[in-house]
Coordinates of C-alpha atoms in Angstrom, one line a residue:
M8 CA 0.0 0.0 0.0
E9 CA 1.2 3.5 -0.7
N10 CA 1.3 5.8 2.3
L11 CA 1.8 9.5 1.7
K12 CA 1.9 9.9 5.5
I13 CA 2.0 7.7 8.6
N14 CA 0.4 8.3 11.9
G15 CA 1.1 7.1 15.4
Q16 CA -0.9 3.9 14.8
D17 CA 1.1 3.1 11.7
F18 CA 4.3 3.8 13.5
C19 CA 3.5 1.6 16.4
N20 CA 2.6 -1.3 14.1
M21 CA 5.8 -0.9 12.3
L22 CA 7.8 -0.9 15.5
K23 CA 6.1 -3.9 17.0
N24 CA 6.5 -5.9 13.8
A25 CA 10.2 -5.0 13.6
S26 CA 10.6 -6.0 17.3
N27 CA 8.9 -9.4 16.6
K28 CA 11.0 -10.0 13.5
L29 CA 14.3 -9.3 15.3
E30 CA 13.2 -11.6 18.2
E31 CA 12.6 -14.4 15.7
E32 CA 15.9 -13.9 14.0
K33 CA 18.1 -13.0 17.0
D34 CA 19.9 -16.4 17.1
Y35 CA 20.8 -16.0 13.4
V36 CA 22.2 -12.5 14.2
N37 CA 24.1 -14.1 17.1
S38 CA 25.6 -16.6 14.8
L39 CA 27.2 -13.8 12.8
N40 CA 29.0 -12.4 15.8
V41 CA 32.6 -13.4 15.2
F42 CA 34.2 -10.9 17.5
P43 CA 35.4 -12.1 20.9
V44 CA 32.3 -11.4 22.9
P45 CA 32.2 -7.6 22.7
D46 CA 29.1 -7.4 24.7
G47 CA 27.6 -10.9 24.8
D48 CA 25.4 -11.8 21.8
T49 CA 24.7 -9.0 19.3
G50 CA 21.3 -10.4 18.3
T51 CA 20.1 -10.9 21.8
N52 CA 21.3 -7.5 23.0
M53 CA 19.7 -5.7 20.0
S54 CA 16.4 -7.6 20.4
M55 CA 16.2 -6.9 24.2
T56 CA 17.1 -3.3 23.6
F57 CA 14.5 -2.8 21.0
K58 CA 11.8 -4.8 22.8
A59 CA 12.4 -2.6 25.9
A60 CA 11.9 0.5 23.7
V61 CA 8.8 -0.7 21.9
S62 CA 7.3 -1.8 25.2
E63 CA 7.3 1.8 26.2
V64 CA 5.0 2.7 23.3
D65 CA 2.8 -0.4 23.2
G66 CA -0.7 0.8 23.5
L67 CA 0.0 4.4 22.5
D68 CA -1.4 4.0 18.9
N69 CA -3.5 7.1 19.2
E70 CA -0.6 9.4 20.3
D71 CA 1.1 11.8 17.9
I72 CA 4.0 10.2 16.1
G73 CA 6.5 12.7 17.6
E74 CA 5.4 11.8 21.1
I75 CA 5.7 8.1 20.3
G76 CA 9.2 8.7 19.0
K77 CA 10.2 10.5 22.2
K78 CA 9.0 7.7 24.4
L79 CA 10.6 5.1 22.2
A80 CA 14.0 6.8 22.4
K81 CA 13.8 7.0 26.2
G82 CA 12.8 3.3 26.4
A83 CA 15.7 2.3 24.1
L84 CA 18.2 4.3 26.2
M85 CA 17.1 2.8 29.5
G86 CA 16.9 -0.7 28.0
A87 CA 20.2 -0.6 26.0
R88 CA 22.3 -3.7 26.4
G89 CA 25.8 -4.0 25.0
N90 CA 27.6 -1.9 22.5
S91 CA 25.2 -2.8 19.7
G92 CA 22.2 -2.0 21.8
V93 CA 23.6 1.4 22.8
I94 CA 24.3 2.3 19.2
L95 CA 20.8 1.1 18.2
S96 CA 19.3 3.3 20.9
Q97 CA 21.0 6.3 19.4
I98 CA 19.8 5.5 16.0
F99 CA 16.3 5.6 17.2
R100 CA 17.0 8.6 19.3
G101 CA 18.0 10.4 16.1
I102 CA 14.9 9.0 14.3
A103 CA 12.8 10.4 17.2
K104 CA 14.6 13.8 16.8
G105 CA 13.5 13.9 13.2
L106 CA 9.9 13.2 14.1
E107 CA 9.9 15.7 17.0
G108 CA 6.7 17.7 17.3
K109 CA 5.0 15.9 14.4
K110 CA 1.4 14.6 14.5
E111 CA 2.0 12.6 11.4
A112 CA 5.1 12.0 9.3
T113 CA 5.5 12.7 5.6
V114 CA 8.2 11.2 3.3
T115 CA 10.3 14.3 4.0
D116 CA 10.0 13.8 7.7
I117 CA 11.0 10.2 7.5
K118 CA 14.0 11.1 5.4
E119 CA 15.1 13.7 8.0
S120 CA 14.6 11.2 10.8
I121 CA 16.9 8.6 9.1
V122 CA 19.6 11.2 8.5
Q123 CA 19.4 12.2 12.2
G124 CA 19.6 8.5 13.2
S125 CA 22.9 8.3 11.4
I126 CA 24.2 11.5 12.9
F127 CA 23.3 10.5 16.4
A128 CA 24.9 7.0 16.0
Y129 CA 28.2 8.4 14.8
K130 CA 28.3 11.0 17.5
A131 CA 27.8 8.4 20.2
V132 CA 31.0 6.4 19.4
M133 CA 34.5 7.6 20.2
R134 CA 36.2 5.9 17.3
P135 CA 33.7 4.8 14.7
T136 CA 34.5 1.5 12.9
E137 CA 33.3 1.1 9.4
G138 CA 31.9 -2.3 8.3
T139 CA 29.5 -2.2 11.3
I140 CA 26.0 -1.1 12.1
L141 CA 27.2 2.5 11.8
T142 CA 28.0 1.9 8.1
I143 CA 24.5 0.4 7.5
I144 CA 22.7 3.4 9.0
R145 CA 25.0 5.7 7.1
A146 CA 24.0 3.9 3.9
A147 CA 20.4 4.4 4.7
A148 CA 20.9 8.1 5.4
E149 CA 22.9 8.7 2.2
G150 CA 20.2 6.8 0.2
V151 CA 17.3 8.9 1.5
K152 CA 19.1 12.1 0.7
T153 CA 18.9 11.3 -3.1
S154 CA 15.6 9.3 -3.0
T155 CA 12.8 10.4 -5.3
A156 CA 10.2 8.2 -3.5
Q157 CA 6.8 9.8 -3.2
N158 CA 5.4 7.7 -0.4
V159 CA 6.7 6.2 2.8
T160 CA 6.2 2.5 1.8
T161 CA 8.5 3.0 -1.3
L162 CA 11.0 4.9 0.8
F163 CA 11.3 2.1 3.3
E164 CA 11.8 -0.4 0.5
E165 CA 14.6 1.7 -0.8
I166 CA 16.1 2.0 2.8
C167 CA 16.1 -1.8 3.0
N168 CA 17.7 -2.2 -0.4
N169 CA 20.4 0.3 0.4
C170 CA 21.1 -1.3 3.7
E171 CA 21.3 -4.8 2.3
A172 CA 23.6 -3.7 -0.5
M173 CA 26.0 -2.1 2.0
L174 CA 25.7 -5.0 4.4
Q175 CA 27.1 -7.3 1.7
K176 CA 30.2 -5.1 1.4
T177 CA 31.0 -5.3 5.1
P178 CA 33.3 -8.3 4.8
E179 CA 35.6 -6.2 2.6
M180 CA 35.7 -3.5 5.4
L181 CA 36.6 -5.8 8.3
P182 CA 39.1 -8.7 7.9
Q183 CA 37.4 -10.6 10.7
L184 CA 34.2 -10.8 8.8
K185 CA 35.9 -11.8 5.6
Q186 CA 37.8 -14.5 7.3
A187 CA 34.6 -15.9 8.8
K188 CA 32.7 -15.4 5.6
V189 CA 29.9 -13.5 7.3
V190 CA 28.4 -10.0 7.2
D191 CA 28.3 -7.7 10.2
A192 CA 25.9 -8.9 13.0
G193 CA 24.8 -5.5 14.1
G194 CA 24.2 -4.4 10.5
M195 CA 22.1 -7.5 9.9
G196 CA 20.1 -6.7 13.1
L197 CA 19.3 -3.2 11.8
L198 CA 18.3 -4.5 8.4
I199 CA 15.9 -6.9 10.0
L200 CA 14.3 -4.1 11.9
F201 CA 13.9 -1.9 8.8
K202 CA 12.5 -4.9 6.9
G203 CA 10.0 -5.5 9.7
M204 CA 8.9 -1.8 9.5
H205 CA 8.5 -2.0 5.8
Q206 CA 6.5 -5.2 5.9
A207 CA 4.0 -3.7 8.4
L208 CA 3.4 -0.8 6.1
K209 CA 3.2 -2.7 2.9
E210 CA 0.9 -5.4 4.2
E211 CA -1.1 -3.0 6.5
L212 CA -0.4 -5.3 9.5
K213 CA -2.1 -4.9 12.8
V214 CA 0.6 -6.3 15.2
E215 CA 0.7 -7.4 18.8
L216 CA 4.1 -7.2 20.4
N217 CA 5.6 -10.6 21.2
T218 CA 6.8 -10.5 24.8
E219 CA 7.8 -14.1 24.9
V220 CA 11.4 -15.3 24.3
L221 CA 11.4 -17.3 21.1
Q222 CA 13.7 -20.2 20.6
N223 CA 12.5 -21.4 17.2
K224 CA 15.8 -21.6 15.3
T225 CA 19.2 -23.0 16.0
Y226 CA 22.4 -21.8 14.3
E227 CA 26.0 -22.9 14.6
M228 CA 28.5 -20.3 15.8
P229 CA 31.1 -19.7 13.0
S230 CA 34.3 -21.7 13.7
S231 CA 36.4 -18.5 13.5
Q232 CA 35.2 -17.7 17.0
T233 CA 37.4 -20.4 18.4
E234 CA 40.4 -18.9 16.7
I235 CA 40.3 -15.9 18.9
N236 CA 42.3 -16.2 22.1
T237 CA 40.8 -15.1 25.4
E238 CA 44.1 -13.3 26.1
D239 CA 43.5 -11.1 23.0
I240 CA 40.7 -9.3 24.8
K241 CA 42.6 -6.1 25.9
F242 CA 39.9 -4.8 28.2
G243 CA 38.1 -7.5 30.1
Y244 CA 35.1 -5.9 31.7
C245 CA 32.1 -4.6 29.8
T246 CA 30.7 -1.9 32.1
E247 CA 27.4 -0.2 31.6
F248 CA 25.3 2.2 33.7
M249 CA 23.1 5.3 33.7
I250 CA 24.1 8.6 35.3
L251 CA 20.9 10.3 36.5
S252 CA 22.1 13.9 36.0
C253 CA 21.9 16.7 33.6
K254 CA 25.3 18.1 34.5
V255 CA 27.5 15.6 32.7
D256 CA 30.0 17.0 30.1
T257 CA 29.7 14.0 27.8
E258 CA 32.6 15.0 25.6
A259 CA 34.9 15.5 28.6
F260 CA 33.7 12.1 30.1
K261 CA 34.4 10.4 26.8
N262 CA 37.9 11.7 26.8
Y263 CA 38.3 10.5 30.4
L264 CA 37.1 7.0 29.4
E265 CA 39.4 6.9 26.3
Q266 CA 42.4 6.8 28.6
R267 CA 40.9 3.8 30.5
G268 CA 39.3 1.6 27.9
D269 CA 37.7 1.1 24.5
S270 CA 34.3 0.5 22.9
I271 CA 33.2 3.8 24.5
V272 CA 29.7 5.1 24.1
V273 CA 28.5 8.1 26.1
V274 CA 25.0 9.5 25.2
G275 CA 22.6 11.7 27.0
L276 CA 18.9 12.2 26.9
D277 CA 17.3 14.9 29.0
D278 CA 18.5 14.3 32.6
M279 CA 20.1 10.9 31.9
V280 CA 23.4 9.7 30.4
K281 CA 24.0 6.2 29.2
V282 CA 27.6 4.9 29.5
H283 CA 29.2 1.9 27.9
V284 CA 32.9 1.1 28.1
H285 CA 35.2 -1.9 28.0
T286 CA 37.8 -1.5 30.8
N287 CA 40.1 -3.3 33.2
D288 CA 39.1 -1.2 36.2
P289 CA 35.3 -0.8 36.5
G290 CA 35.6 0.6 40.0
E291 CA 37.6 3.6 39.0
I292 CA 35.1 4.5 36.3
I293 CA 32.1 4.0 38.5
S294 CA 33.8 6.2 41.2
K295 CA 34.3 9.0 38.6
A296 CA 30.7 8.7 37.4
L297 CA 29.4 9.0 41.0
T298 CA 30.9 12.5 41.1
F299 CA 28.2 13.5 38.6
G300 CA 25.2 12.0 40.3
E301 CA 23.3 8.9 41.2
L302 CA 23.8 5.7 39.1
S303 CA 21.3 3.3 37.8
K304 CA 21.1 0.1 35.6
L305 CA 24.7 -0.8 36.6
K306 CA 26.0 -3.9 34.9
I307 CA 29.6 -5.3 34.7
E308 CA 30.3 -8.4 32.7
N309 CA 33.6 -10.4 32.5
M310 CA 34.1 -10.8 28.7
R311 CA 37.0 -13.2 29.1
E312 CA 34.7 -15.5 31.1
Q313 CA 32.0 -15.1 28.5
H314 CA 34.4 -16.0 25.8
R315 CA 35.7 -19.1 27.6
S316 CA 32.1 -20.2 28.0
L317 CA 31.5 -19.8 24.2
L318 CA 34.6 -21.9 23.5
G319 CA 33.8 -24.9 25.7
I320 CA 30.5 -24.9 27.6
D321 CA 27.6 -26.9 26.4
E322 CA 24.6 -24.5 26.3
E323 CA 22.0 -26.9 27.6
K324 CA 24.2 -28.0 30.5
A325 CA 25.0 -24.4 31.3
I326 CA 21.3 -23.6 31.5
E327 CA 20.7 -26.6 33.7
K328 CA 23.4 -25.4 36.1
I329 CA 22.1 -21.9 36.2
E330 CA 18.6 -23.1 36.9
T331 CA 19.8 -25.4 39.6
V332 CA 21.7 -22.6 41.3
N333 CA 18.7 -20.3 41.2
K334 CA 16.6 -22.8 43.0
E335 CA 19.1 -23.2 45.9
P336 CA 19.1 -20.9 48.9
I337 CA 22.9 -20.5 48.7
K338 CA 25.1 -19.6 45.8
K339 CA 27.5 -22.0 44.2
Y340 CA 30.8 -20.2 44.6
G341 CA 32.3 -17.6 46.9
F342 CA 35.8 -16.0 47.3
V343 CA 38.1 -15.0 50.1
T344 CA 41.3 -13.1 49.3
V345 CA 44.0 -11.3 51.2
G346 CA 45.4 -7.9 50.4
R347 CA 46.3 -4.5 51.8
G348 CA 45.4 -1.1 50.4
E349 CA 42.0 0.3 49.6
G350 CA 42.7 0.2 45.9
I351 CA 43.7 -3.4 46.0
K352 CA 40.6 -4.2 48.0
A353 CA 38.3 -2.4 45.6
I354 CA 39.9 -4.2 42.6
F355 CA 39.2 -7.6 44.2
E356 CA 35.6 -6.6 45.1
D357 CA 35.0 -5.4 41.6
L358 CA 36.1 -8.9 40.4
G359 CA 33.5 -10.6 42.6
V360 CA 35.4 -11.4 45.8
D361 CA 33.1 -11.6 48.8
V362 CA 35.6 -11.0 51.6
V363 CA 39.0 -9.2 51.4
I364 CA 41.0 -9.9 54.5
E365 CA 43.2 -6.9 55.4
G366 CA 46.7 -8.4 55.3
G367 CA 49.8 -9.5 53.4
Q368 CA 53.4 -8.8 54.0
T369 CA 54.1 -8.0 57.7
M370 CA 50.4 -8.6 58.4
N371 CA 49.6 -12.3 57.9
P372 CA 46.0 -13.3 58.9
S373 CA 45.6 -16.2 61.1
T374 CA 43.8 -19.5 60.3
Q375 CA 40.9 -18.2 62.5
D376 CA 40.7 -15.0 60.5
I377 CA 40.4 -17.1 57.3
V378 CA 37.8 -19.4 58.9
N379 CA 35.8 -16.5 60.1
S380 CA 35.8 -15.0 56.6
I381 CA 34.8 -18.3 55.0
N382 CA 31.9 -18.6 57.4
K383 CA 30.6 -15.2 56.3
I384 CA 30.0 -16.5 52.8
N385 CA 26.8 -18.4 52.0
A386 CA 28.2 -20.6 49.3
E387 CA 28.7 -24.3 48.5
T388 CA 32.3 -23.8 47.6
V389 CA 34.6 -21.1 48.7
F390 CA 37.9 -20.4 47.0
I391 CA 40.8 -18.8 49.0
L392 CA 43.4 -16.7 47.3
P393 CA 46.2 -16.1 49.9
N394 CA 48.3 -13.9 47.6
N395 CA 51.4 -14.5 49.8
K396 CA 53.5 -17.6 50.3
N397 CA 53.4 -17.1 54.1
I398 CA 49.6 -17.3 54.2
I399 CA 49.2 -20.5 52.1
M400 CA 49.7 -22.9 55.0
A401 CA 47.2 -21.0 57.2
A402 CA 44.7 -21.2 54.3
N403 CA 45.2 -24.9 53.9
Q404 CA 44.7 -25.4 57.6
A405 CA 41.4 -23.5 57.4
V406 CA 40.2 -26.0 54.9
E407 CA 40.2 -28.7 57.6
L408 CA 38.3 -26.6 60.1
V409 CA 35.3 -25.8 57.9
E410 CA 32.6 -28.5 57.8
D411 CA 29.6 -27.1 56.1
K412 CA 31.1 -26.1 52.7
R413 CA 33.9 -27.1 50.4
V414 CA 37.0 -24.9 50.6
V415 CA 39.6 -24.7 47.8
V416 CA 42.9 -23.0 48.1
I417 CA 44.5 -21.5 45.0
P418 CA 48.2 -21.2 45.9
T419 CA 48.6 -17.5 44.9
K420 CA 51.8 -16.0 46.2
T421 CA 51.3 -12.4 45.0
I422 CA 48.6 -9.9 44.4
P423 CA 49.0 -10.1 40.6
Q424 CA 48.6 -13.8 40.8
G425 CA 45.4 -13.4 42.7
V426 CA 44.0 -10.9 40.2
T427 CA 44.9 -13.2 37.3
A428 CA 43.4 -16.3 39.1
I429 CA 40.0 -14.7 39.7
T430 CA 39.9 -13.3 36.2
M431 CA 40.3 -16.8 34.9
F432 CA 37.5 -18.2 37.1
N433 CA 34.6 -19.6 35.1
S434 CA 31.3 -19.9 37.0
E435 CA 30.1 -22.6 34.6
D436 CA 33.0 -25.0 35.4
D437 CA 33.1 -27.2 38.4
A438 CA 35.5 -26.5 41.3
N439 CA 38.1 -29.0 40.1
Q440 CA 38.2 -27.5 36.6
N441 CA 38.5 -24.0 38.1
F442 CA 41.3 -25.1 40.4
D443 CA 43.3 -26.5 37.4
I444 CA 42.6 -23.4 35.2
M445 CA 43.4 -20.9 37.9
S446 CA 46.5 -22.7 39.2
E447 CA 47.8 -23.0 35.6
A448 CA 47.1 -19.3 35.0
I449 CA 49.1 -18.0 38.0
G450 CA 52.1 -19.9 36.6
N451 CA 52.2 -17.5 33.7
V452 CA 52.4 -14.4 35.9
I453 CA 55.9 -12.9 36.7
S454 CA 55.6 -10.8 39.8
G455 CA 57.8 -8.1 41.2
S456 CA 57.7 -5.3 43.8
V457 CA 59.5 -2.1 44.7
T458 CA 60.1 -1.3 48.3
Y459 CA 62.8 0.0 50.6
A460 CA 65.6 -1.6 52.7
V461 CA 65.1 -1.5 56.5
K462 CA 68.8 -2.2 57.2
D463 CA 72.3 -2.4 55.8
T464 CA 73.2 -5.7 54.2
E465 CA 74.8 -7.4 51.3
Q466 CA 73.0 -9.9 49.0
D467 CA 74.0 -11.6 45.8
G468 CA 77.0 -9.3 45.6
K469 CA 74.9 -6.1 46.0
I470 CA 75.8 -3.7 48.8
I471 CA 72.5 -2.5 50.3
S472 CA 72.1 0.5 52.7
E473 CA 69.2 1.2 54.9
G474 CA 66.7 3.3 53.0
D475 CA 67.8 2.1 49.5
I476 CA 65.0 1.4 47.0
L477 CA 64.8 -2.3 46.1
G478 CA 63.4 -3.9 43.0
I479 CA 62.5 -7.5 43.8
L480 CA 61.7 -10.1 41.1
E481 CA 59.8 -12.9 42.7
K482 CA 62.1 -13.5 45.6
D483 CA 65.4 -12.1 44.3
I484 CA 66.6 -8.5 44.6
K485 CA 67.4 -7.4 41.1
Q486 CA 67.7 -3.7 41.4
V487 CA 69.1 -1.4 44.1
G488 CA 68.9 2.4 43.7
K489 CA 67.8 5.7 45.2
D490 CA 64.9 6.6 42.9
V491 CA 61.6 4.6 43.2
Y492 CA 60.5 5.2 39.6
A493 CA 63.9 4.5 38.0
V494 CA 64.2 1.2 40.0
C495 CA 60.7 0.2 38.9
E496 CA 61.5 0.9 35.3
E497 CA 64.6 -1.2 35.5
L498 CA 62.8 -4.0 37.3
I499 CA 60.2 -4.2 34.5
K500 CA 63.0 -4.6 32.1
D501 CA 64.3 -7.6 34.1
M502 CA 60.8 -9.1 34.1
I503 CA 60.1 -9.0 30.4
N504 CA 60.8 -11.9 28.0
E505 CA 60.0 -12.6 24.4
D506 CA 56.6 -14.0 25.3
S507 CA 55.5 -11.0 27.4
E508 CA 52.3 -9.1 26.4
I509 CA 51.0 -7.3 29.4
I510 CA 52.7 -5.1 32.1
T511 CA 50.6 -4.3 35.2
L512 CA 51.5 -1.8 37.9
F513 CA 49.7 -1.3 41.2
Y514 CA 51.1 1.9 42.8
G515 CA 51.2 2.5 46.5
E516 CA 50.0 5.2 48.8
D517 CA 53.4 6.9 49.0
C518 CA 53.7 7.3 45.2
D519 CA 53.4 10.6 43.4
K520 CA 50.6 10.3 40.8
N521 CA 52.3 12.7 38.4
K522 CA 55.5 10.6 38.5
V523 CA 53.5 7.4 38.1
D524 CA 52.0 8.9 34.9
E525 CA 55.5 9.8 33.7
L526 CA 56.6 6.2 34.3
V527 CA 53.7 4.8 32.4
E528 CA 54.4 7.1 29.5
K529 CA 58.1 5.9 29.4
L530 CA 57.0 2.3 29.5
E531 CA 54.5 2.8 26.6
E532 CA 57.3 4.4 24.5
K533 CA 59.7 1.7 25.5
Y534 CA 57.3 -1.2 24.9
P535 CA 54.9 0.0 22.2
D536 CA 53.7 -3.6 21.5
M537 CA 52.7 -4.3 25.0
D538 CA 49.5 -3.5 27.0
I539 CA 50.4 -1.2 30.0
Q540 CA 47.9 -1.3 32.8
C541 CA 48.2 0.9 35.9
F542 CA 46.0 0.9 39.0
D543 CA 46.0 2.8 42.2
G544 CA 46.4 0.1 44.8
K545 CA 47.0 2.5 47.8
Q546 CA 49.0 -0.3 49.4
P547 CA 51.5 0.6 52.2
L548 CA 55.2 -0.3 52.3
Y549 CA 55.4 -1.2 48.6
Y550 CA 55.7 1.6 46.2
F551 CA 54.9 -0.7 43.3
I552 CA 53.5 -4.2 42.9
T553 CA 54.3 -5.3 39.4
A554 CA 53.4 -8.1 37.0
V555 CA 54.3 -9.2 33.5
E556 CA 52.3 -11.7 31.6

């Protein structure tokens, strides 16, 4: 049917049909996702995002189209999941902007809304990548600018054709797609939505929104997914939240996030700002966001864990495990770890540790301290990360004193080993599998520290005076000097080998932040091919705790 205009009822039917179609095809879209779990499953994220948006306008058929667009945009922003969902929410925020104040929409209005959808999507992303959903909405926008369509139905047919033609070119834009012989998942999701909107118009459909989760189709994940190493994920935590404030400088906050992660999206709507970032320190970013206002819809996901699950976990068995855990009054796993410094504590808590015992060097917790901490956790199995060779025996002893739950000690001897161990934890694996994986992982961590000498001595031919700065590699003193930052730089050099990929620094409470930043800049220049991570550990006694992996 030819439509010279569309009203609120037409628009609602288009949106509901689009949502239903994407729900039906979400598993197919998921199967195209060859990237190492950027935000989970692209199809699922987009479908849940769009369904949340359309739920906000379901039943508003008699409203003006501009008002429906506004409520749709707000629903999409609040319901956005993952990178693809956030970008999708911005596309429809732009579409809503183009329809703003309209009772009905003409061909000219729809053209403007699609153009705005492209503009909003590109503005939301710090470093746009072509060959993605961004390219598809741009193709739609460029197409409507030159379209001679006289009615909305024909215009949407052209939009679908332009998007599909561009989608077929995405493998030439992204090598990962070409290697896997697939098109971009996010772009396919957007095309499905536009096709659903077109179908509703063309066939004059009266649509009910499907609120059930459909599982009608099964698709195999492309084999290229298994060719991506978990270690290749540079920033391990997908972090999303809403800032409930109208005082956020979004551009300044984007710049702040750029120094701490990637896949950054910061978008605002009225008195809310949606934030999405991949980072290795969710706590730091959340703390910064709290300076602007109250937070809502907070979600942190371990992408390395998700990726491991994709590589080896049987889906049906995983679902059975999740359902079993949900029925039980206690959780399956808990964690106790040991560390000193508010920053160190915050890092472990962000990684899911239940109890952080204050302790470490010069402050070893007792067996009773460890037992008390275990007893605080309502879990079937509790893992202990001692993070110090002098605490491992006490931890093993605690195992024998706890009767109502299983206790497993991962023999971590340093803070970096503890961080790596819990990062490798997979909630879908059993305790024995996790023990093996985590124990193996800590063997790949080279740990060091920078502290000071408390007395005059000589060791390994090195003359050491009280107050000297010491660079310690595992248990050997490798560097002796007067300057904390110079010693740390030389220690890092001693720690690196041909297989090294990541340098991690936890700086202590006595460090000068400006000098720490200068050190990081030197390391980035010196080791351009390595990932340099730096965290404020706030630990006493040790200027730096270092790790190379």
